[in-house]
Short mmCIF file of C-alpha atoms and ligand atoms in Angstrom, two decimals:
data_model
loop_
_atom_site.label_atom_id
_atom_site.label_comp_id
_atom_site.label_asym_id
_atom_site.label_seq_id
_atom_site.Cartn_x
_atom_site.Cartn_y
_atom_site.Cartn_z
CA MET A 1 -32.72 -60.88 -50.73
CA PRO A 2 -29.03 -61.89 -50.55
CA THR A 3 -28.50 -65.51 -49.67
CA LEU A 4 -25.30 -67.39 -49.02
CA PRO A 5 -24.76 -70.29 -51.39
CA LEU A 6 -25.71 -73.68 -49.96
CA PRO A 7 -22.80 -75.77 -48.69
CA TYR A 8 -24.16 -78.71 -50.71
CA ASP A 9 -25.64 -79.56 -54.09
CA PRO A 10 -29.38 -79.90 -53.37
CA ALA A 11 -30.06 -81.79 -56.61
CA ALA A 12 -27.39 -84.39 -55.88
CA LEU A 13 -28.55 -84.94 -52.29
CA ALA A 14 -32.22 -85.08 -53.30
CA THR A 15 -31.37 -87.72 -55.90
CA ALA A 16 -29.20 -89.72 -53.52
CA HIS A 17 -31.46 -89.65 -50.45
CA GLY A 18 -34.89 -88.42 -51.50
CA THR A 19 -36.88 -85.57 -49.96
CA PRO A 20 -37.75 -84.28 -47.44
CA LEU A 21 -34.18 -84.46 -46.17
CA TRP A 22 -32.47 -82.85 -43.19
CA ILE A 23 -28.93 -81.67 -43.93
CA TYR A 24 -26.47 -80.48 -41.28
CA ASP A 25 -23.13 -78.86 -41.93
CA ALA A 26 -20.71 -80.01 -39.21
CA ALA A 27 -18.41 -77.04 -39.91
CA VAL A 28 -21.12 -74.61 -38.76
CA ILE A 29 -21.64 -76.53 -35.51
CA GLU A 30 -17.87 -76.57 -34.93
CA GLN A 31 -17.71 -72.82 -35.53
CA ARG A 32 -20.53 -72.15 -33.05
CA ILE A 33 -18.92 -74.37 -30.41
CA SER A 34 -15.70 -72.37 -30.72
CA GLU A 35 -17.66 -69.12 -30.22
CA VAL A 36 -18.91 -70.08 -26.74
CA ALA A 37 -15.62 -71.52 -25.54
CA SER A 38 -15.06 -68.73 -22.95
CA PHE A 39 -17.47 -70.47 -20.59
CA ASP A 40 -15.92 -73.06 -18.25
CA THR A 41 -18.48 -75.59 -19.40
CA VAL A 42 -20.55 -75.68 -22.55
CA ARG A 43 -23.44 -78.06 -21.99
CA TYR A 44 -25.43 -78.81 -25.14
CA ALA A 45 -29.21 -78.87 -24.64
CA GLN A 46 -29.73 -81.91 -26.82
CA LYS A 47 -33.48 -81.37 -27.00
CA ALA A 48 -32.65 -79.05 -29.89
CA ASN A 49 -31.28 -81.91 -31.96
CA SER A 50 -30.50 -85.23 -30.37
CA SER A 51 -29.44 -87.13 -33.47
CA LEU A 52 -26.57 -89.41 -32.53
CA ALA A 53 -24.16 -87.96 -35.07
CA VAL A 54 -24.80 -84.45 -33.73
CA LEU A 55 -24.19 -85.66 -30.17
CA ALA A 56 -21.02 -87.46 -31.27
CA LEU A 57 -19.76 -84.24 -32.86
CA MET A 58 -20.45 -82.36 -29.61
CA ARG A 59 -18.57 -84.95 -27.60
CA GLN A 60 -15.65 -84.88 -30.03
CA HIS A 61 -15.31 -81.15 -29.29
CA GLY A 62 -15.46 -81.44 -25.52
CA VAL A 63 -19.04 -80.20 -25.19
CA LYS A 64 -20.94 -81.70 -22.27
CA VAL A 65 -24.59 -82.53 -22.52
CA ASP A 66 -27.93 -82.04 -20.86
CA ALA A 67 -30.71 -84.64 -20.91
CA VAL A 68 -34.36 -84.11 -20.08
CA THR A 69 -35.63 -87.68 -20.35
CA ALA A 70 -34.35 -91.21 -19.94
CA GLY A 71 -34.41 -91.38 -23.74
CA GLU A 72 -31.95 -88.51 -23.94
CA LEU A 73 -29.74 -90.20 -21.33
CA HIS A 74 -29.79 -93.29 -23.54
CA ARG A 75 -28.73 -91.21 -26.53
CA ALA A 76 -25.85 -89.61 -24.61
CA GLN A 77 -24.69 -93.03 -23.53
CA GLN A 78 -24.93 -94.35 -27.10
CA VAL A 79 -22.31 -91.88 -28.31
CA GLY A 80 -19.92 -92.50 -25.42
CA TYR A 81 -20.73 -89.90 -22.80
CA THR A 82 -20.03 -91.28 -19.33
CA LEU A 83 -23.24 -91.41 -17.33
CA GLY A 84 -22.59 -90.72 -13.67
CA SER A 85 -19.91 -88.11 -14.39
CA ASP A 86 -20.44 -84.37 -14.80
CA ASP A 87 -20.58 -84.99 -18.58
CA VAL A 88 -24.32 -85.55 -18.44
CA VAL A 89 -26.79 -83.69 -16.23
CA PHE A 90 -30.49 -84.51 -16.03
CA THR A 91 -32.61 -81.33 -16.13
CA ALA A 92 -36.36 -81.46 -15.71
CA ASP A 93 -39.34 -80.20 -13.72
CA VAL A 94 -40.53 -83.71 -12.95
CA LEU A 95 -39.09 -87.17 -12.50
CA ASP A 96 -40.95 -89.99 -14.20
CA ASP A 97 -40.38 -93.69 -13.56
CA ASP A 98 -37.94 -94.12 -16.45
CA ALA A 99 -35.89 -91.13 -15.33
CA LEU A 100 -35.74 -92.32 -11.71
CA GLU A 101 -34.55 -95.71 -12.83
CA TRP A 102 -31.78 -94.32 -15.06
CA ILE A 103 -30.67 -91.72 -12.49
CA ALA A 104 -30.50 -94.39 -9.78
CA ARG A 105 -28.69 -96.91 -11.96
CA HIS A 106 -26.05 -94.45 -13.24
CA ARG A 107 -25.95 -91.90 -10.41
CA ILE A 108 -26.63 -88.99 -12.72
CA PRO A 109 -26.42 -85.42 -11.38
CA VAL A 110 -29.84 -83.76 -11.41
CA ASN A 111 -30.83 -80.17 -12.03
CA VAL A 112 -33.99 -80.03 -9.95
CA GLY A 113 -36.91 -78.02 -11.37
CA SER A 114 -39.46 -78.48 -8.58
CA PRO A 115 -39.16 -78.94 -4.80
CA ASP A 116 -40.90 -82.35 -4.85
CA MET A 117 -38.04 -83.79 -6.87
CA ILE A 118 -35.67 -83.53 -3.89
CA ALA A 119 -37.79 -85.75 -1.66
CA GLN A 120 -38.51 -88.09 -4.58
CA LEU A 121 -34.81 -88.59 -5.28
CA ALA A 122 -34.23 -89.33 -1.61
CA ALA A 123 -37.23 -91.68 -1.43
CA ALA A 124 -35.78 -93.64 -4.35
CA GLY A 125 -32.50 -93.96 -2.42
CA ILE A 126 -30.69 -91.76 -4.95
CA ASP A 127 -27.70 -89.85 -3.61
CA VAL A 128 -26.49 -87.58 -6.42
CA PRO A 129 -25.21 -84.02 -6.56
CA ILE A 130 -28.03 -81.63 -7.40
CA THR A 131 -28.43 -78.11 -8.68
CA LEU A 132 -31.53 -75.97 -8.36
CA ARG A 133 -33.23 -74.55 -11.42
CA ILE A 134 -34.62 -71.21 -10.25
CA ASN A 135 -37.57 -69.27 -11.63
CA PRO A 136 -36.53 -65.70 -10.73
CA GLY A 137 -40.12 -64.43 -10.99
CA PHE A 138 -39.88 -62.91 -14.45
CA GLY A 139 -39.29 -64.32 -17.88
CA HIS A 140 -38.86 -64.08 -21.58
CA GLY A 141 -39.01 -66.22 -24.70
CA HIS A 142 -39.44 -65.83 -28.45
CA SER A 143 -43.12 -66.82 -28.13
CA GLN A 144 -45.71 -67.25 -25.35
CA LYS A 145 -45.22 -70.98 -25.84
CA VAL A 146 -41.59 -70.85 -24.76
CA ASN A 147 -41.88 -68.41 -21.86
CA THR A 148 -39.38 -69.59 -19.29
CA GLY A 149 -39.91 -67.46 -16.20
CA GLY A 150 -42.55 -65.68 -14.12
CA GLU A 151 -45.80 -66.96 -12.62
CA SER A 152 -47.16 -68.17 -15.95
CA SER A 153 -44.17 -70.41 -16.58
CA LYS A 154 -44.26 -73.94 -15.18
CA HIS A 155 -40.48 -74.08 -15.06
CA GLY A 156 -38.17 -74.10 -12.12
CA ILE A 157 -38.28 -73.50 -8.38
CA TRP A 158 -39.83 -70.18 -7.37
CA HIS A 159 -37.01 -67.95 -6.13
CA ASP A 160 -38.29 -67.58 -2.57
CA GLN A 161 -38.20 -71.35 -2.07
CA ILE A 162 -34.41 -71.64 -2.19
CA PRO A 163 -34.03 -71.85 1.62
CA ALA A 164 -36.76 -74.52 1.84
CA CYS A 165 -35.10 -76.56 -0.91
CA LEU A 166 -31.69 -76.30 0.74
CA ALA A 167 -33.25 -77.43 4.02
CA SER A 168 -35.03 -80.31 2.30
CA ALA A 169 -31.80 -81.40 0.57
CA LYS A 170 -29.97 -81.28 3.90
CA THR A 171 -32.65 -83.35 5.59
CA HIS A 172 -32.40 -85.92 2.81
CA GLY A 173 -28.60 -85.94 2.72
CA LEU A 174 -28.30 -84.46 -0.78
CA THR A 175 -25.64 -81.90 -1.68
CA VAL A 176 -26.77 -78.86 -3.63
CA ARG A 177 -23.80 -77.70 -5.66
CA GLY A 178 -25.26 -75.20 -8.04
CA LEU A 179 -27.86 -72.75 -9.27
CA HIS A 180 -29.33 -72.69 -12.76
CA MET A 181 -31.56 -70.24 -14.63
CA HIS A 182 -32.84 -70.74 -18.14
CA ILE A 183 -34.80 -67.63 -19.02
CA GLY A 184 -34.21 -67.16 -22.74
CA SER A 185 -33.34 -63.48 -22.79
CA GLY A 186 -32.43 -63.56 -26.44
CA ALA A 187 -30.27 -60.60 -27.33
CA ASP A 188 -32.05 -58.32 -24.83
CA PHE A 189 -29.11 -57.27 -22.66
CA LYS A 190 -31.18 -55.19 -20.28
CA HIS A 191 -33.23 -58.25 -19.48
CA LEU A 192 -30.15 -60.44 -19.39
CA SER A 193 -28.50 -58.24 -16.77
CA GLU A 194 -31.68 -58.51 -14.68
CA VAL A 195 -31.45 -62.30 -14.93
CA ALA A 196 -27.77 -62.24 -13.94
CA GLY A 197 -28.72 -59.91 -11.05
CA ALA A 198 -31.39 -62.39 -9.97
CA MET A 199 -28.74 -65.10 -10.03
CA VAL A 200 -26.55 -63.04 -7.69
CA THR A 201 -29.52 -62.53 -5.35
CA ALA A 202 -30.25 -66.27 -5.44
CA ALA A 203 -26.59 -66.99 -4.66
CA GLN A 204 -26.71 -64.59 -1.72
CA THR A 205 -29.71 -66.45 -0.32
CA PHE A 206 -27.97 -69.77 -0.98
CA ALA A 207 -24.81 -68.66 0.81
CA GLN A 208 -26.82 -67.70 3.90
CA HIS A 209 -27.96 -71.30 4.24
CA ALA A 210 -25.22 -73.51 2.77
CA ASP A 211 -21.60 -73.29 1.66
CA THR A 212 -21.78 -75.79 -1.20
CA LEU A 213 -22.37 -73.48 -4.18
CA ARG A 214 -19.79 -74.40 -6.83
CA VAL A 215 -21.45 -73.81 -10.20
CA VAL A 216 -23.86 -71.38 -11.78
CA SER A 217 -25.52 -72.11 -15.11
CA ALA A 218 -26.76 -69.35 -17.38
CA GLY A 219 -29.03 -71.82 -19.18
CA GLY A 220 -29.56 -71.54 -22.93
CA GLY A 221 -31.67 -69.22 -25.03
CA LEU A 222 -28.92 -67.66 -27.14
CA PRO A 223 -30.70 -66.45 -30.28
CA ILE A 224 -29.74 -66.86 -33.91
CA PRO A 225 -30.70 -64.52 -36.77
CA TYR A 226 -33.57 -66.40 -38.42
CA HIS A 227 -34.40 -63.47 -40.68
CA ALA A 228 -31.94 -63.27 -43.56
CA ASP A 229 -32.38 -59.49 -43.72
CA GLN A 230 -31.43 -59.10 -40.02
CA PRO A 231 -28.08 -60.81 -40.06
CA GLN A 232 -26.69 -59.28 -36.84
CA ARG A 233 -25.57 -61.91 -34.38
CA ILE A 234 -25.73 -61.80 -30.60
CA ASP A 235 -22.66 -60.12 -29.10
CA LEU A 236 -21.21 -63.15 -27.37
CA ASP A 237 -18.38 -61.24 -25.68
CA ARG A 238 -20.97 -59.01 -24.05
CA TYR A 239 -23.13 -61.99 -23.17
CA PHE A 240 -20.18 -63.73 -21.54
CA LYS A 241 -19.18 -60.58 -19.67
CA VAL A 242 -22.62 -60.15 -18.10
CA TRP A 243 -22.42 -63.70 -16.73
CA ASP A 244 -18.73 -63.58 -15.87
CA ASP A 245 -19.30 -60.42 -13.81
CA ALA A 246 -22.14 -62.19 -11.99
CA ARG A 247 -19.92 -65.22 -11.42
CA GLN A 248 -17.19 -63.03 -9.92
CA THR A 249 -19.65 -61.29 -7.64
CA ILE A 250 -20.92 -64.69 -6.55
CA ALA A 251 -17.36 -65.93 -5.95
CA GLY A 252 -16.90 -62.88 -3.73
CA ILE A 253 -20.00 -63.85 -1.77
CA THR A 254 -19.08 -67.51 -1.35
CA GLY A 255 -15.37 -66.89 -0.82
CA HIS A 256 -14.31 -69.49 -3.38
CA ASP A 257 -14.25 -70.07 -7.16
CA VAL A 258 -17.52 -70.74 -8.89
CA GLU A 259 -17.74 -72.40 -12.30
CA LEU A 260 -19.75 -70.78 -15.07
CA GLU A 261 -21.80 -72.97 -17.35
CA VAL A 262 -23.86 -72.21 -20.45
CA GLU A 263 -26.50 -74.55 -21.89
CA PRO A 264 -27.27 -73.62 -25.49
CA GLY A 265 -29.25 -75.76 -27.87
CA ARG A 266 -30.35 -73.58 -30.77
CA TYR A 267 -27.17 -71.52 -30.97
CA LEU A 268 -24.99 -74.55 -31.60
CA VAL A 269 -27.10 -76.30 -34.23
CA ALA A 270 -29.86 -74.14 -35.78
CA GLU A 271 -27.84 -72.55 -38.56
CA SER A 272 -26.07 -75.78 -39.47
CA GLY A 273 -29.31 -77.36 -40.62
CA SER A 274 -31.71 -77.08 -43.50
CA LEU A 275 -34.70 -79.05 -44.67
CA LEU A 276 -34.50 -79.92 -48.35
CA THR A 277 -37.93 -80.44 -49.91
CA ARG A 278 -39.43 -80.93 -53.35
CA VAL A 279 -42.15 -78.69 -54.75
CA ARG A 280 -45.03 -81.00 -55.67
CA SER A 281 -47.69 -78.58 -56.77
CA VAL A 282 -48.20 -74.90 -57.43
CA LYS A 283 -51.76 -73.63 -57.55
CA GLN A 284 -53.85 -70.52 -57.48
CA SER A 285 -56.76 -70.23 -55.04
CA GLY A 286 -58.52 -66.98 -55.81
CA SER A 287 -55.93 -64.28 -55.34
CA LYS A 288 -53.52 -66.54 -53.42
CA HIS A 289 -50.70 -68.49 -54.94
CA TYR A 290 -49.67 -71.73 -53.20
CA VAL A 291 -46.40 -73.61 -53.44
CA ILE A 292 -46.96 -77.06 -51.94
CA ILE A 293 -43.95 -79.07 -50.88
CA ASP A 294 -43.42 -82.64 -49.69
CA ALA A 295 -42.62 -81.66 -46.08
CA GLY A 296 -45.26 -80.79 -43.51
CA PHE A 297 -45.46 -79.70 -39.91
CA ASN A 298 -44.84 -83.30 -38.95
CA ASP A 299 -41.30 -82.58 -40.23
CA LEU A 300 -40.79 -78.95 -39.23
CA VAL A 301 -43.41 -77.76 -36.75
CA ARG A 302 -41.92 -74.40 -35.74
CA PRO A 303 -43.86 -72.24 -38.25
CA SER A 304 -47.20 -73.89 -37.36
CA PHE A 305 -46.51 -73.98 -33.63
CA TYR A 306 -44.89 -70.61 -33.03
CA GLY A 307 -45.30 -68.75 -36.32
CA ALA A 308 -41.52 -69.11 -36.51
CA HIS A 309 -39.77 -67.66 -39.52
CA HIS A 310 -37.46 -69.82 -41.63
CA HIS A 311 -35.65 -68.33 -44.57
CA ILE A 312 -36.60 -70.05 -47.85
CA THR A 313 -34.71 -70.51 -51.11
CA VAL A 314 -36.00 -72.10 -54.29
CA HIS A 315 -33.81 -74.15 -56.60
CA GLY A 316 -34.37 -75.66 -60.01
CA PRO A 317 -34.37 -79.45 -60.40
CA ASP A 318 -30.65 -79.10 -61.28
CA GLY A 319 -30.02 -77.37 -57.92
CA GLN A 320 -29.51 -73.88 -59.32
CA ASP A 321 -30.61 -71.14 -56.88
CA LEU A 322 -33.49 -69.43 -58.71
CA GLY A 323 -33.10 -66.35 -56.53
CA ALA A 324 -29.39 -65.90 -57.19
CA GLY A 325 -29.57 -63.93 -60.45
CA SER A 326 -30.13 -60.18 -60.63
CA THR A 327 -33.29 -60.65 -62.71
CA CYS A 328 -35.10 -63.08 -60.47
CA ASP A 329 -38.77 -63.61 -61.33
CA THR A 330 -40.50 -63.43 -57.94
CA GLN A 331 -44.02 -64.24 -56.87
CA ASP A 332 -45.86 -63.70 -53.57
CA ALA A 333 -46.52 -67.26 -52.45
CA ILE A 334 -47.83 -69.23 -49.50
CA VAL A 335 -45.62 -72.25 -48.86
CA ALA A 336 -47.65 -75.17 -47.56
CA GLY A 337 -47.23 -78.86 -46.82
CA PRO A 338 -49.21 -82.03 -47.53
CA LEU A 339 -50.96 -82.56 -44.17
CA CYS A 340 -54.71 -82.54 -43.62
CA GLU A 341 -54.61 -79.33 -41.59
CA SER A 342 -55.02 -75.80 -42.84
CA CYS A 343 -52.23 -74.72 -40.48
CA ASP A 344 -49.74 -76.86 -42.38
CA VAL A 345 -48.16 -73.71 -43.73
CA PHE A 346 -44.55 -72.56 -43.49
CA THR A 347 -45.37 -68.90 -44.06
CA GLN A 348 -47.54 -67.81 -41.16
CA GLU A 349 -47.49 -65.46 -38.20
CA GLU A 350 -47.59 -66.31 -34.50
CA ASP A 351 -51.39 -65.94 -34.35
CA GLY A 352 -51.76 -68.38 -37.27
CA THR A 353 -52.42 -65.78 -39.93
CA VAL A 354 -51.27 -67.20 -43.25
CA VAL A 355 -49.03 -64.75 -45.09
CA THR A 356 -47.29 -64.71 -48.44
CA ARG A 357 -43.57 -64.49 -49.03
CA ALA A 358 -41.90 -63.02 -52.13
CA LEU A 359 -40.10 -66.05 -53.56
CA PRO A 360 -38.56 -66.96 -56.89
CA ARG A 361 -41.33 -68.34 -59.10
CA ALA A 362 -41.45 -72.08 -58.44
CA THR A 363 -42.86 -74.94 -60.49
CA ALA A 364 -43.56 -78.55 -59.55
CA GLY A 365 -40.29 -80.48 -59.51
CA ASP A 366 -38.22 -77.60 -58.15
CA LEU A 367 -36.44 -77.92 -54.81
CA LEU A 368 -37.26 -75.67 -51.86
CA VAL A 369 -34.96 -75.27 -48.87
CA LEU A 370 -36.10 -74.21 -45.41
CA HIS A 371 -33.04 -72.74 -43.72
CA ASP A 372 -31.82 -72.57 -40.11
CA ALA A 373 -33.77 -75.71 -39.27
CA GLY A 374 -31.07 -77.60 -37.35
CA ALA A 375 -32.65 -76.85 -33.96
CA TYR A 376 -36.11 -78.11 -32.95
CA GLY A 377 -36.61 -79.42 -36.49
CA MET A 378 -36.07 -83.16 -36.67
CA ALA A 379 -36.22 -83.22 -32.87
CA MET A 380 -39.88 -82.13 -32.91
CA SER A 381 -40.95 -84.16 -35.92
CA SER A 382 -43.70 -86.76 -35.70
CA ASN A 383 -45.46 -89.51 -37.60
CA TYR A 384 -48.69 -87.53 -38.01
CA ASN A 385 -50.70 -88.78 -41.01
CA SER A 386 -48.43 -91.85 -40.79
CA ARG A 387 -45.69 -89.98 -42.57
CA ARG A 388 -42.26 -91.44 -42.15
CA ILE A 389 -39.56 -89.57 -40.22
CA ALA A 390 -37.26 -88.06 -42.83
CA ALA A 391 -33.65 -89.04 -43.44
CA GLU A 392 -30.73 -86.95 -42.18
CA VAL A 393 -27.36 -86.21 -43.73
CA MET A 394 -24.32 -84.60 -42.15
CA LEU A 395 -21.70 -82.79 -44.22
CA LYS A 396 -18.28 -83.39 -42.73
CA ASP A 397 -14.89 -82.82 -44.36
CA GLY A 398 -16.36 -82.60 -47.86
CA GLN A 399 -18.50 -85.70 -47.57
CA ALA A 400 -22.24 -86.12 -47.14
CA HIS A 401 -22.81 -88.87 -44.58
CA LEU A 402 -26.22 -90.44 -44.17
CA ILE A 403 -26.76 -90.23 -40.39
CA ARG A 404 -30.36 -91.42 -40.26
CA GLU A 405 -32.15 -93.59 -42.79
CA ARG A 406 -35.62 -92.61 -43.82
CA GLN A 407 -37.98 -94.46 -41.52
CA SER A 408 -39.36 -97.71 -42.93
CA PHE A 409 -43.08 -98.37 -43.34
CA GLU A 410 -42.68 -101.50 -41.19
CA SER A 411 -41.35 -99.47 -38.27
CA LEU A 412 -44.42 -97.20 -38.44
CA THR A 413 -46.52 -100.06 -37.10
CA GLN A 414 -44.00 -102.35 -35.44
CA PHE A 415 -45.15 -101.73 -31.86
CA GLU A 416 -48.87 -101.99 -32.61
CA ARG A 417 -51.02 -105.03 -31.93
CA VAL A 418 -54.46 -105.90 -33.26
CA PRO A 419 -56.26 -108.11 -30.69
CA ALA A 420 -57.63 -111.36 -32.10
CA ALA A 421 -61.13 -110.24 -31.12
CA LEU A 422 -60.87 -107.58 -33.81
CA HIS A 423 -59.90 -109.90 -36.66
CA ALA A 424 -62.45 -109.90 -39.47
CA ASP A 425 -63.02 -113.67 -39.25
CA THR A 426 -63.97 -113.45 -35.54
CA VAL A 427 -66.88 -111.04 -36.09
CA LYS A 428 -70.03 -112.64 -34.70
CA ALA A 429 -73.03 -112.79 -36.97
N1 LIG B 501 -31.88 -75.35 -21.02
C1 LIG B 501 -33.16 -75.62 -20.68
C2 LIG B 501 -33.48 -75.98 -19.30
C3 LIG B 501 -34.16 -75.56 -21.65
O1 LIG B 501 -35.44 -75.83 -21.32
C4 LIG B 501 -33.83 -75.22 -22.99
C5 LIG B 501 -34.86 -75.16 -24.02
C6 LIG B 501 -32.48 -74.96 -23.29
C7 LIG B 501 -31.53 -75.02 -22.27
C8 LIG B 501 -32.03 -74.62 -24.68
O2 LIG B 501 -32.63 -73.48 -25.17
P1 LIG B 501 -32.09 -72.86 -26.56
O3 LIG B 501 -30.66 -72.44 -26.35
O4 LIG B 501 -32.18 -73.94 -27.58
O5 LIG B 501 -33.01 -71.73 -26.88
N2 LIG B 501 -39.10 -75.63 -29.41
C9 LIG B 501 -38.74 -74.23 -29.25
C10 LIG B 501 -37.69 -74.02 -28.20
C11 LIG B 501 -38.05 -74.64 -26.88
C12 LIG B 501 -36.94 -74.52 -25.89
C13 LIG B 501 -37.16 -75.41 -24.74
N3 LIG B 501 -36.09 -75.36 -23.79
C14 LIG B 501 -38.35 -73.66 -30.60
O6 LIG B 501 -38.47 -74.36 -31.59
O7 LIG B 501 -37.94 -72.49 -30.68
#
C-alpha cells in the first residue's frame, strides 16, 4: 500500500522523547485551515485536540474556537482567546456548575442544546447572546456512538421547539442570534443538502417569531480519508456551496445578511497527527500473529471504541519504513496494546471483531506508527491502568517542539488522599 513518507525521523523522535509519542505537523493544520477559509467564521471544535500549542496555532491563523466545558474555556483563555467576545462560544446540551460560573464571569456566548438551558442562564442572572442548536429530526455519524440527530440522539433542541425557545428567551430577556446544526453528514451530499434544507426551514420558523437571526452554523463533521487506499477528500467547494446557498436563502427570508460559520474539529487536525509507538513483543497464538506495542486504548481509544481504522506503518529501529521497498515482507497481524482488556486492539471492526492487517513483518524493537491520530487521540486518552499520559511534539518550521511533557508518576496520584484511618499502623487488633 503506498504511503507518504513521514514528515519526521521516527527513530530520532523516539530516542529524544520516548514512546508512545504524539506528533503533530503544524504545516498540515495550516493547510487544512486555508481550505475552509471561504466560510465567514471557522470555529475550531477543540474537543478534537485541545492541546495548548494546537489552540495557539489556531488562534495565530484567525480561527475562532468552541468550548464544551469550563476546562475548555480555561484552555482557550490560556492561549490568549478573549473570553466574552465572539472568539469563544460555549456549546453544550447541559450547563454544569463550573460552566455557569465561567459563563457568568466572562459573559460567554452560549450555543444552547436544550430548552432548560435558557431558563437556567436567566436564573443565574446571565445575559449573553445565544444561538440554538437544533436537532432537525434526522441524523448521521460515522458510528452509532456519534449519531448526532434524530430521536435517538441526545443532542440539540428538537426542531418543533424553536418557537417555544424563542418565547422563553424573550421572556427571560435573552437575544437569540443564531441557529446551529451539527449533524455529521460526512461526504454524503444528499444528506448534507437535507440538513441545509432543514436549516432553511428552521430559519423560516425563527423569522416568523423573531427578527434577530444573524448567524447560521453548519457545525462540524467534515470527514477525512482514514483509509490510505481511499485517498479521495471531501469536495470542500461543493460543501461550501450547499451551505452558502442555504445562507443566501435564509438572508432572503430575514431581509438582511446572515453570517455562515463552520465548526470542524477532525478536519483541521486529524491528518496532522500520528502516534509513534515501539513494538515490544511479537507472538503467535494458534493461527494468529500478534504485534504488541507500547500504546493502548488509554492512548488512542478510537479503534476500541468505534472500530475506527487508522493506517499503520512499521519502521525499523533506525526509522526506515519497512513497507517502502518493492519487496516488502508482509505478515497478517493483529496489532494490540498492553492493557488488561482483550479489546485493547488497534485492528478491529465496529462490532469488536478482531481482524488482521497485512503489515511489514515486525520484530520487537521496531517502531510502529498509527496515522491520522491528531483528532480524538490525545484528547480522549486516559490514565487507565495508571499509565501516564504520553508526551506530544509539534513540528513547526523544521523543528520538533515538545508541547507536552510525558506525565510524571507523582502527578498520577497528586490529588488522592489516604485517610489516616486507613494507615497500616492504625489497624485495630
Ligand atoms: N460541533 C459539535 C457541536 C460537536 O459535537 C462536534 C463533535 C464537532 C463540532 C466536531 O466534529 P468533527 O468535525 O470533529 O467531526 N470521538 C469521535 C468524534 C466525536 C465527535 C463529537 N462532536 C471520534 O473519535 O470520531
